[in-house]
XYZ file of C-alpha atoms in Angstrom:
682
model
C 0.000 0.000 0.000
C 2.726 2.485 0.947
C 4.547 1.743 -2.304
C 1.363 2.545 -4.213
C 0.933 5.807 -2.341
C 4.547 6.788 -3.022
C 4.149 5.993 -6.708
C 1.012 8.076 -6.990
C 2.592 10.977 -5.129
C 5.603 10.923 -7.434
C 3.266 11.073 -10.394
C 1.198 13.835 -8.773
C 4.244 16.030 -8.271
C 5.488 15.685 -11.822
C 5.150 18.709 -14.095
C 2.712 18.417 -16.956
C 3.227 20.010 -20.347
C 1.499 23.311 -20.982
C -1.933 22.962 -22.544
C -3.614 24.990 -25.230
C -5.354 28.075 -23.822
C -8.767 26.533 -24.480
C -7.986 23.363 -22.516
C -5.947 24.964 -19.741
C -6.755 25.206 -16.070
C -6.998 28.949 -16.544
C -9.783 28.451 -19.068
C -11.500 26.069 -16.655
C -11.296 28.565 -13.798
C -12.770 31.265 -16.052
C -15.577 28.960 -17.219
C -16.418 27.920 -13.654
C -16.407 31.541 -12.462
C -18.667 32.578 -15.344
C -21.102 29.720 -14.717
C -21.199 30.468 -11.000
C -21.660 34.207 -11.580
C -24.478 33.803 -14.093
C -26.417 31.529 -11.741
C -25.883 33.815 -8.732
C -27.067 36.875 -10.673
C -29.975 34.854 -12.042
C -31.267 34.325 -8.508
C -30.277 37.714 -7.075
C -31.247 39.836 -10.119
C -31.172 43.505 -9.096
C -29.909 42.552 -5.625
C -26.669 41.039 -6.944
C -24.670 43.938 -5.505
C -25.806 42.984 -2.010
C -24.412 39.483 -2.434
C -21.226 40.798 -4.018
C -20.638 43.235 -1.158
C -21.214 40.427 1.344
C -18.711 38.205 -0.472
C -16.120 40.976 -0.546
C -16.565 41.485 3.196
C -17.540 38.288 5.024
C -16.556 35.949 2.189
C -13.019 37.296 1.980
C -12.758 37.335 5.772
C -13.720 33.652 5.922
C -11.086 32.812 3.284
C -8.418 34.651 5.286
C -9.662 32.949 8.454
C -9.282 29.495 6.881
C -5.831 30.353 5.518
C -4.740 31.494 8.978
C -6.058 28.245 10.436
C -4.153 26.302 7.758
C -0.959 28.140 8.740
C -1.479 27.204 12.393
C -2.367 23.625 11.475
C 0.735 23.339 9.318
C 2.870 24.348 12.300
C 1.112 21.909 14.627
C 1.462 18.851 12.397
C 4.649 19.727 10.518
C 6.531 16.919 12.336
C 4.332 14.508 10.382
C 6.544 15.268 7.359
C 3.497 15.249 5.152
C 3.108 11.889 3.472
C -0.202 12.862 1.898
C -1.203 14.535 -1.325
C -1.040 18.331 -1.286
C -4.841 18.785 -1.208
C -5.143 16.396 1.744
C -2.246 18.128 3.501
C -3.915 21.524 3.101
C -7.339 20.287 4.206
C -5.759 18.574 7.218
C -3.849 21.699 8.230
C -6.964 23.860 7.855
C -9.177 21.402 9.745
C -6.736 21.041 12.638
C -6.113 24.791 12.709
C -9.834 25.521 12.890
C -10.120 22.970 15.675
C -7.314 24.738 17.538
C -9.134 28.061 17.119
C -12.277 26.496 18.598
C -10.518 25.045 21.636
C -8.645 28.303 22.188
C -11.952 30.188 22.059
C -13.431 27.744 24.567
C -10.576 28.309 27.000
C -10.631 32.086 26.594
C -14.416 32.202 26.879
C -14.543 30.127 30.058
C -12.241 32.576 31.848
C -13.933 35.651 30.369
C -11.056 36.682 28.097
C -12.716 36.109 24.737
C -13.304 39.475 23.116
C -12.582 41.308 19.896
C -8.822 41.751 20.448
C -8.265 38.104 21.407
C -10.442 36.912 18.518
C -8.382 38.978 16.065
C -5.161 37.766 17.687
C -5.838 34.119 16.778
C -5.480 34.468 12.981
C -2.892 37.253 13.193
C -0.562 35.241 15.433
C -1.093 32.181 13.232
C 0.075 34.096 10.148
C 3.036 35.619 11.992
C 4.234 32.337 13.486
C 3.918 30.559 10.158
C 5.887 33.207 8.281
C 8.587 33.048 10.949
C 8.871 29.278 10.626
C 8.287 28.869 6.880
C 11.280 27.962 4.735
C 11.605 31.194 2.793
C 14.529 29.827 0.774
C 11.982 27.949 -1.345
C 10.886 31.230 -2.888
C 13.386 33.149 -4.965
C 13.065 36.012 -7.381
C 12.670 33.681 -10.339
C 10.598 31.096 -8.472
C 7.907 32.933 -6.550
C 4.230 32.271 -5.925
C 3.100 34.163 -9.010
C 5.259 32.005 -11.280
C 3.882 28.859 -9.648
C 0.351 30.146 -10.194
C 0.984 30.964 -13.855
C 2.514 27.533 -14.434
C -0.433 25.862 -12.727
C -2.991 27.789 -14.808
C -1.240 26.794 -18.053
C -1.423 23.075 -17.364
C -4.084 20.928 -19.074
C -7.413 20.876 -17.275
C -8.238 17.350 -18.407
C -10.802 15.646 -16.181
C -11.067 18.717 -14.005
C -13.588 20.059 -16.528
C -16.115 17.959 -14.623
C -16.014 20.571 -11.864
C -18.251 22.812 -14.000
C -21.056 20.443 -13.022
C -20.569 21.474 -9.383
C -21.011 25.192 -10.023
C -24.842 25.206 -9.717
C -24.568 23.730 -6.223
C -21.873 26.248 -5.250
C -23.937 29.131 -6.645
C -27.051 27.967 -4.784
C -25.062 27.728 -1.558
C -23.623 31.214 -2.108
C -27.042 32.781 -2.638
C -28.650 30.853 0.217
C -25.846 31.803 2.634
C -26.541 35.460 1.817
C -30.137 35.236 3.066
C -30.960 36.282 6.620
C -30.775 33.276 9.021
C -34.084 31.712 9.913
C -35.512 31.691 6.397
C -33.709 29.205 4.183
C -35.029 25.753 3.294
C -38.038 25.625 5.624
C -40.024 23.395 5.816
C -37.303 21.111 4.413
C -34.384 19.663 6.319
C -32.092 21.484 7.176
C -34.831 23.478 8.881
C -33.650 26.863 10.214
C -35.297 26.391 13.615
C -32.146 24.837 15.105
C -30.039 27.663 13.683
C -31.897 30.487 15.407
C -32.752 28.586 18.592
C -29.251 27.376 19.478
C -26.553 27.167 16.755
C -26.464 30.980 16.591
C -28.486 31.813 19.695
C -26.145 30.211 22.236
C -23.057 32.025 20.850
C -25.135 35.213 20.813
C -25.888 34.861 24.527
C -22.269 34.087 25.332
C -21.266 37.143 23.308
C -23.697 39.318 25.277
C -22.478 37.886 28.591
C -18.797 38.246 27.693
C -17.971 34.693 28.760
C -18.972 31.065 28.264
C -21.295 29.858 31.007
C -23.977 27.171 31.283
C -27.373 28.323 30.069
C -29.954 26.465 32.190
C -32.734 27.532 29.808
C -30.960 26.120 26.717
C -29.754 22.549 27.149
C -27.905 22.692 23.838
C -25.311 24.954 25.466
C -23.951 21.761 27.049
C -23.185 20.205 23.657
C -19.639 20.239 22.242
C -19.456 23.398 20.135
C -16.380 23.187 17.902
C -18.273 24.804 15.025
C -20.317 27.225 17.098
C -17.023 28.525 18.528
C -16.246 29.736 15.010
C -19.605 31.508 14.992
C -18.843 33.098 18.368
C -15.421 34.218 17.131
C -17.107 35.738 14.081
C -19.450 37.705 16.332
C -16.482 39.083 18.254
C -14.646 39.899 15.020
C -17.619 41.898 13.752
C -18.524 43.446 17.079
C -22.041 42.047 17.225
C -24.124 38.886 17.015
C -26.153 39.956 13.989
C -23.134 41.529 12.302
C -21.406 38.139 12.473
C -24.248 35.915 11.293
C -23.208 35.883 7.616
C -19.654 35.062 8.632
C -21.187 32.014 10.338
C -23.073 30.922 7.226
C -20.045 31.362 4.974
C -17.992 29.482 7.557
C -20.363 26.549 7.127
C -19.796 26.778 3.369
C -16.024 26.923 3.907
C -16.168 23.639 5.828
C -18.010 22.107 2.857
C -15.345 23.325 0.417
C -12.604 21.934 2.676
C -14.429 18.599 2.751
C -14.431 18.462 -1.055
C -10.698 19.275 -1.084
C -10.110 16.533 1.483
C -12.073 14.002 -0.582
C -10.001 14.925 -3.646
C -6.793 14.654 -1.635
C -7.645 11.260 -0.154
C -8.617 9.886 -3.560
C -5.439 11.322 -5.093
C -3.326 9.056 -2.891
C -4.521 5.940 -4.678
C -6.153 7.197 -7.874
C -5.282 9.380 -10.838
C -6.521 12.941 -11.273
C -9.496 11.511 -13.144
C -10.533 9.333 -10.217
C -9.974 12.084 -7.665
C -12.043 14.490 -9.766
C -14.890 11.987 -9.937
C -14.822 11.654 -6.149
C -14.713 15.387 -5.454
C -17.383 16.233 -8.032
C -19.667 13.497 -6.700
C -19.478 15.095 -3.240
C -19.548 18.771 -4.269
C -22.610 18.475 -6.513
C -24.870 16.889 -3.874
C -27.902 18.961 -2.832
C -27.203 17.989 0.782
C -23.818 19.730 0.669
C -25.197 22.927 -0.863
C -28.095 23.067 1.587
C -26.112 22.232 4.731
C -23.301 24.545 3.657
C -25.586 27.562 3.391
C -26.994 27.607 6.932
C -25.455 27.789 10.388
C -25.425 24.028 10.919
C -22.458 21.828 11.938
C -22.712 18.908 9.516
C -20.272 20.245 6.916
C -17.531 20.415 9.551
C -18.409 16.880 10.622
C -18.053 15.713 7.014
C -14.642 17.396 6.749
C -13.312 15.594 9.805
C -14.791 12.278 8.637
C -12.945 12.631 5.320
C -9.702 13.552 7.083
C -9.882 10.786 9.682
C -10.660 8.104 7.117
C -7.983 9.416 4.753
C -5.292 9.216 7.415
C -6.592 5.801 8.472
C -5.911 4.644 4.922
C -2.381 6.017 5.249
C -1.969 4.213 8.575
C -3.119 0.875 7.151
C -0.747 1.292 4.220
C 2.117 1.984 6.614
C 1.673 -1.025 8.926
C 4.392 -3.026 7.171
C 6.858 -0.141 6.735
C 10.254 -0.633 8.347
C 10.059 2.879 9.773
C 7.238 3.366 12.233
C 7.214 7.167 11.989
C 4.709 7.242 9.165
C 2.343 4.888 10.966
C 2.394 6.750 14.275
C 2.033 10.145 12.640
C -0.919 8.887 10.593
C -2.486 7.418 13.748
C -1.882 10.681 15.613
C -3.578 12.802 12.935
C -6.434 10.306 12.684
C -6.993 10.603 16.423
C -6.866 14.411 16.333
C -9.361 14.707 13.483
C -11.667 12.054 14.974
C -11.584 13.904 18.295
C -12.417 17.181 16.573
C -15.305 15.421 14.821
C -16.683 14.346 18.204
C -16.332 17.959 19.317
C -18.560 18.926 16.411
C -21.241 16.337 17.094
C -21.216 13.511 19.622
C -22.669 11.062 17.105
C -19.196 11.079 15.541
C -18.241 8.757 18.411
C -20.126 5.694 17.167
C -20.033 6.755 13.505
C -16.310 7.579 13.231
C -14.238 7.161 16.375
C -15.436 3.585 16.931
C -15.125 2.184 13.371
C -11.804 3.830 12.412
C -9.585 1.926 14.910
C -11.626 -1.186 14.178
C -10.865 -0.791 10.478
C -7.126 -0.652 11.178
C -7.162 -3.895 13.178
C -9.453 -5.778 10.779
C -7.443 -4.605 7.758
C -4.262 -5.867 9.433
C -5.859 -9.272 9.989
C -7.282 -9.428 6.462
C -4.044 -8.450 4.683
C -1.596 -10.165 7.058
C -0.050 -6.993 8.395
C 1.585 -6.714 11.830
C -1.374 -7.002 14.198
C 0.589 -5.632 17.141
C 1.316 -2.412 15.291
C -2.301 -2.216 14.169
C -3.590 -2.630 17.699
C -1.117 -0.073 19.046
C -2.054 2.495 16.427
C -5.756 1.850 17.060
C -5.293 2.488 20.774
C -3.354 5.642 19.972
C -6.187 6.897 17.765
C -8.722 6.409 20.530
C -6.592 7.956 23.276
C -5.661 11.015 21.199
C -9.298 11.529 20.149
C -10.473 11.492 23.763
C -7.736 13.964 24.730
C -8.910 16.343 21.976
C -12.534 15.942 23.096
C -11.724 16.213 26.801
C -12.003 20.040 27.148
C -15.702 19.766 26.351
C -16.113 16.812 28.710
C -14.364 18.563 31.602
C -16.470 21.668 30.994
C -19.676 19.636 31.265
C -18.343 17.761 34.289
C -17.845 21.081 36.061
C -21.221 22.409 34.937
C -23.463 19.392 35.554
C -21.451 16.526 37.021
C -22.025 14.590 33.781
C -19.308 14.900 31.103
C -21.792 13.944 28.380
C -24.828 15.865 29.663
C -27.614 15.823 28.547
C -26.676 12.352 27.257
C -25.637 9.262 29.250
C -27.877 10.409 32.102
C -28.451 6.876 33.378
C -24.686 6.457 33.829
C -23.372 9.877 34.896
C -26.398 11.667 36.296
C -29.157 14.047 35.234
C -27.582 17.373 36.170
C -30.389 19.862 36.844
C -32.937 17.919 34.769
C -36.091 16.839 36.576
C -37.359 13.260 36.096
C -39.986 14.515 33.662
C -37.397 16.391 31.630
C -35.171 13.298 31.564
C -38.084 11.252 30.260
C -38.902 13.881 27.627
C -35.310 14.089 26.370
C -34.880 10.300 26.285
C -38.140 9.758 24.402
C -37.294 12.454 21.858
C -33.878 10.936 21.128
C -34.902 7.285 21.142
C -34.614 5.377 17.892
C -38.097 5.742 16.413
C -38.091 4.640 12.759
C -41.608 6.020 12.161
C -42.813 2.777 10.613
C -39.883 2.464 8.227
C -38.117 -0.864 8.145
C -34.345 -0.904 7.531
C -34.621 -1.632 3.803
C -37.385 0.917 3.274
C -35.467 3.557 5.210
C -32.249 2.963 3.249
C -34.117 3.120 -0.031
C -36.313 6.140 0.644
C -34.019 8.219 2.857
C -30.711 7.591 1.076
C -30.641 5.657 -2.198
C -33.483 7.444 -4.006
C -33.576 10.510 -1.764
C -33.027 13.522 -4.021
C -30.639 15.255 -1.619
C -28.214 12.353 -2.044
C -28.192 12.956 -5.783
C -29.365 9.479 -6.875
C -25.930 8.624 -8.330
C -23.694 8.643 -5.243
C -24.754 5.352 -3.672
C -24.700 3.188 -6.834
C -21.389 4.680 -7.982
C -19.857 4.024 -4.566
C -21.009 0.400 -4.687
C -19.554 -0.006 -8.176
C -16.303 1.586 -7.032
C -15.926 -0.794 -4.096
C -16.671 -3.730 -6.406
C -14.023 -2.584 -8.912
C -11.337 -1.834 -6.318
C -9.151 -4.757 -7.310
C -6.231 -6.205 -5.378
C -4.060 -3.071 -5.528
C -6.687 -0.963 -3.793
C -8.309 -3.620 -1.651
C -7.012 -2.011 1.541
C -8.677 1.278 0.645
C -11.961 -0.491 -0.069
C -11.627 -2.441 3.168
C -11.260 0.679 5.332
C -14.120 2.493 3.596
C -16.354 -0.584 3.684
C -15.847 -1.230 7.412
C -16.570 2.358 8.408
C -19.634 2.471 6.141
C -21.021 -0.764 7.600
C -20.677 0.533 11.173
C -22.252 3.857 10.223
C -25.164 2.121 8.538
C -25.708 -0.174 11.522
C -25.771 2.780 13.914
C -28.075 4.777 11.638
C -30.544 1.883 11.393
C -30.429 0.835 15.036
C -30.008 4.057 16.998
C -31.429 7.002 15.042
C -34.739 8.188 13.601
C -33.571 6.941 10.178
C -33.898 10.281 8.474
C -31.581 11.222 5.633
C -29.594 13.969 7.376
C -28.405 11.609 10.096
C -26.572 9.500 7.488
C -24.629 12.357 5.875
C -21.327 11.316 7.571
C -21.264 8.565 4.944
C -21.114 11.108 2.090
C -17.317 11.632 2.038
C -16.761 7.883 2.351
C -19.027 7.081 -0.572
C -17.463 9.899 -2.592
C -13.955 8.518 -1.989
C -15.213 5.092 -3.067
C -16.382 6.617 -6.353
C -12.715 7.220 -7.249
C -12.232 3.454 -7.412
C -14.311 3.231 -10.617
C -11.460 4.800 -12.604
C -9.760 1.392 -12.783
C -11.767 0.715 -15.940
C -11.876 3.315 -18.706
C -15.522 2.711 -19.631
C -16.628 2.915 -15.998
C -14.729 6.188 -15.646
C -16.645 7.835 -18.485
C -19.981 6.402 -17.379
C -19.354 7.736 -13.866
C -18.481 11.204 -15.172
C -21.642 11.416 -17.278
C -23.748 10.082 -14.409
C -22.317 12.628 -11.954
C -22.938 15.492 -14.385
C -26.543 14.405 -14.972
C -27.129 13.880 -11.259
C -25.752 17.368 -10.546
C -28.158 18.862 -13.077
C -31.056 16.836 -11.706
C -30.264 17.821 -8.124
C -30.313 21.451 -9.166
C -33.417 21.474 -11.384
C -35.244 18.489 -9.868
C -36.909 17.419 -13.120
C -38.214 14.145 -11.672
C -38.664 15.167 -8.038
C -42.175 16.073 -6.937
C -41.076 19.055 -4.863
C -38.486 20.214 -7.372
C -34.742 20.327 -6.780
C -32.663 23.053 -5.204
C -33.829 25.556 -7.797
C -37.510 25.345 -6.914
C -36.783 25.573 -3.212
C -34.320 28.444 -3.536
C -36.443 30.465 -5.969
C -39.040 31.463 -3.352
C -36.369 32.401 -0.833
C -34.504 34.375 -3.483
C -37.716 36.320 -4.052
C -37.725 37.186 -0.342
C -34.051 38.070 -0.541
C -34.646 40.520 -3.387
C -36.987 42.445 -1.114
C -33.988 43.489 0.944
C -33.233 40.357 2.976
C -29.959 39.611 1.168
C -27.094 40.639 3.482
C -29.493 42.381 5.889
C -28.077 42.865 9.394
C -30.978 44.722 11.025
C -33.494 42.060 12.051
C -35.757 44.519 13.871
C -38.107 44.630 10.868
C -39.189 41.117 11.828
C -40.736 42.319 15.088
C -44.208 43.841 15.285
C -44.114 47.519 16.197
C -45.802 46.824 19.516
C -43.069 44.369 20.459
C -40.266 46.613 19.255
C -41.552 49.469 21.386
C -41.291 47.253 24.473
C -37.712 46.332 23.551
C -36.768 49.944 22.891
C -38.104 50.910 26.306
C -35.944 48.242 27.954
C -38.859 45.919 28.671
C -38.751 42.146 29.051
C -40.787 39.697 26.972
C -40.903 36.030 27.989
C -41.320 33.598 25.091
C -43.937 30.912 25.637
C -43.807 28.209 22.962
C -41.009 29.699 20.894
C -37.215 29.621 21.239
C -36.238 31.517 18.078
C -35.099 34.593 19.949
C -32.068 35.166 17.712
C -34.451 36.882 15.304
C -35.342 39.524 17.892
C -33.240 42.687 17.991
C -32.921 43.051 21.736
C -30.488 42.180 24.494
C -30.494 38.521 25.510
C -31.740 39.497 28.960
C -34.836 41.072 27.386
C -35.986 37.884 25.647
C -35.964 35.016 28.190
C -37.025 31.679 26.731
C -36.658 27.939 27.215
C -35.950 25.225 24.692
C -38.451 22.403 24.663
C -36.164 20.209 26.783
C -35.861 22.899 29.466
C -39.611 23.492 29.769
C -40.838 22.498 33.227
C -42.413 19.047 33.224
C -44.430 19.508 36.433
C -46.644 22.404 35.277
C -50.145 22.246 33.816
C -50.074 25.818 32.619
C -47.968 26.822 29.559
C -46.925 30.174 31.043
C -45.712 28.483 34.220
C -44.017 25.727 32.236
C -42.064 28.192 30.073
C -41.397 31.046 32.493
C -41.169 29.076 35.734
C -43.994 30.990 37.442
C -47.623 31.890 36.796
C -48.551 35.041 34.936
C -49.708 36.806 38.107
C -46.226 36.519 39.650
C -44.338 38.137 36.799
C -42.684 41.451 37.754
C -44.335 44.694 36.796
C -43.643 45.695 33.196
C -42.825 42.186 31.974
C -44.825 40.471 29.241
C -45.302 36.987 27.862
C -45.404 36.333 24.114
C -47.628 33.287 23.548
C -47.417 31.297 20.326
C -50.512 29.031 20.360
C -49.655 27.075 17.216
C -46.153 26.259 18.437
C -47.420 25.247 21.876
C -49.920 22.905 20.252
C -47.214 21.373 18.043
C -44.843 20.836 20.946
C -47.494 19.454 23.304
C -48.512 16.867 20.712
C -44.890 15.934 19.914
C -43.086 15.892 23.272
C -43.950 14.471 26.649
C -45.066 16.526 29.658
C -45.709 19.688 27.657
C -49.024 21.344 28.638
C -51.353 22.534 25.910
C -53.301 25.790 26.082
C -56.386 25.382 28.310
C -59.740 26.364 26.779
C -60.070 29.099 29.406
C -56.985 30.928 28.142
C -57.707 34.365 26.676
C -56.463 35.424 23.292
C -56.582 34.103 19.724
C -55.484 30.623 18.743
C -54.322 31.395 15.217
C -51.491 33.874 15.898
C -49.096 35.003 18.651
C -50.208 37.566 21.223
C -48.886 39.195 24.400
C -50.157 39.346 27.972
C -48.988 41.044 31.145
C -49.727 40.239 34.784
C -52.817 42.465 34.750
C -54.371 40.553 31.861
C -53.763 43.347 29.379
C -53.564 41.789 25.907
C -51.796 42.960 22.763
C -52.453 41.163 19.479
C -49.804 42.414 17.030
C -51.030 43.332 13.584
C -48.294 41.209 12.043
């Protein structure tokens, strides 16, 4: 395996002859930029300047942020003496650097030292330290970066022309990320409710407080927040929660782009440029990637770390028989770091990545008669390193609640401040409930023929694994083992909805590269990926339409001034805004989307559904902690009847609105302790 990797790397570093201008990489870059620009303007129309200004501000800042993280990551893992392809090396450095930023922000925030100067210091110091340590002798007057760029642009584009098929997805993600949070993709998954109730709301509250503290009204503040730390840093960089919200959305898109680079880099270690392009294009053109990468979710970061961890696992397996152990231990170390960062993004990465990756190393050693002792040692190292990287979040929760995994593992480590009714509600909501779908039905409907998976990814991945051949059997083995474990967990321990299986996307995309072994299969795969990309965009055979149909209505909203808008006060009724302006307090009953309210966090108290009291029969008492008559003078409750009804019928121990309650049932309204009612006009 290591000999194969070395051979491919030697080929990858060789200099290709200059191509004709029409078939050059420069021509490809121009064609991709034109395609992307036309689609963006097509959606934005007269509002295209708003998107352009946002890209020149937040977009450029995110690019610089990622480059700074890559510089820091390069310094941290330089002892590894990069044995990977250049794209994988860059994606690894950026991913580890971003993880370091997140953990640094956690430490600074816990002691109250996270602010604008310290947030700016992270990328600035990363650039400075890298330039101090970089080998400047590599760049001479006649051999500088500009000459390298010109030489690269003149090379033949070849199979890279397939990347034009990914431009619609990138353009859709760009436009969608420019829309005010809380709008995009509803009622589809990814639904924006999670974005404005905790992915952005928790960092907003920590920003307002000036430090990271437990939020007893928002249980999600106890989750590992590797990605949300980037959002919090963006808020500090911009000097405000709403000023930093587009930075957050473009950061999600940046993680998606890094994932595609990582997929290309992993595939490039065992496949030609054609195979790596097939893999990257298969991932980049998926509707799931465009949709998840345009909102303040965490899945795109999870996918990046999955791709990195599996890629370095492949390197580790290929290095088991090497005489020198350095390559093996460095690969195991980086695998553990990236797997630990993945768990810090989302705890489900534990069973879906951290568990199967060491298992794959040991089973591959047994299957291919490699040194089992080395395999076991490297597997242990992966697990130990991953837990060390995750440990800051665990120690934080241990100090906050006595349970390092709170609100999970309650039966083992304790319930923290949860009441028995709240424990029951949380457990029931997160139990594996397949909603009547058997395993085969769920796989078919939620993944194989689910439009967000692009129709082509799963069959092409299966074909790739079947065509792996003896030379790439170890690659197929690692991918296959991790996929099997992920599928088993998804079937047995989740709700079996499509989004919960997205960690398999980079694995299946890497497997697509294996089809290049046969020339005919390579061309069939390229045509299939291009058609699937077009279908995912236009949705010709999908009842609800593809990304285009879904984005078109939100683009219409965006053209009314919502593109790049930072002032969210227009969303509030005038009656509510007057209360905020006067310094009043409004308790939310039934709603947790307070990020969309332009007021201080202390003015908009709320509870997530899992923090609602389970021992109250009255909604106001359940959400505020006391009956209406006991609220202080000048405080109001904002009641959302429809949301209360939805939550009471979905979750346990959530009281519905009694028939004796005053007020309408078809729209939100406000009450104070004296029974005075305000029904906003909008």
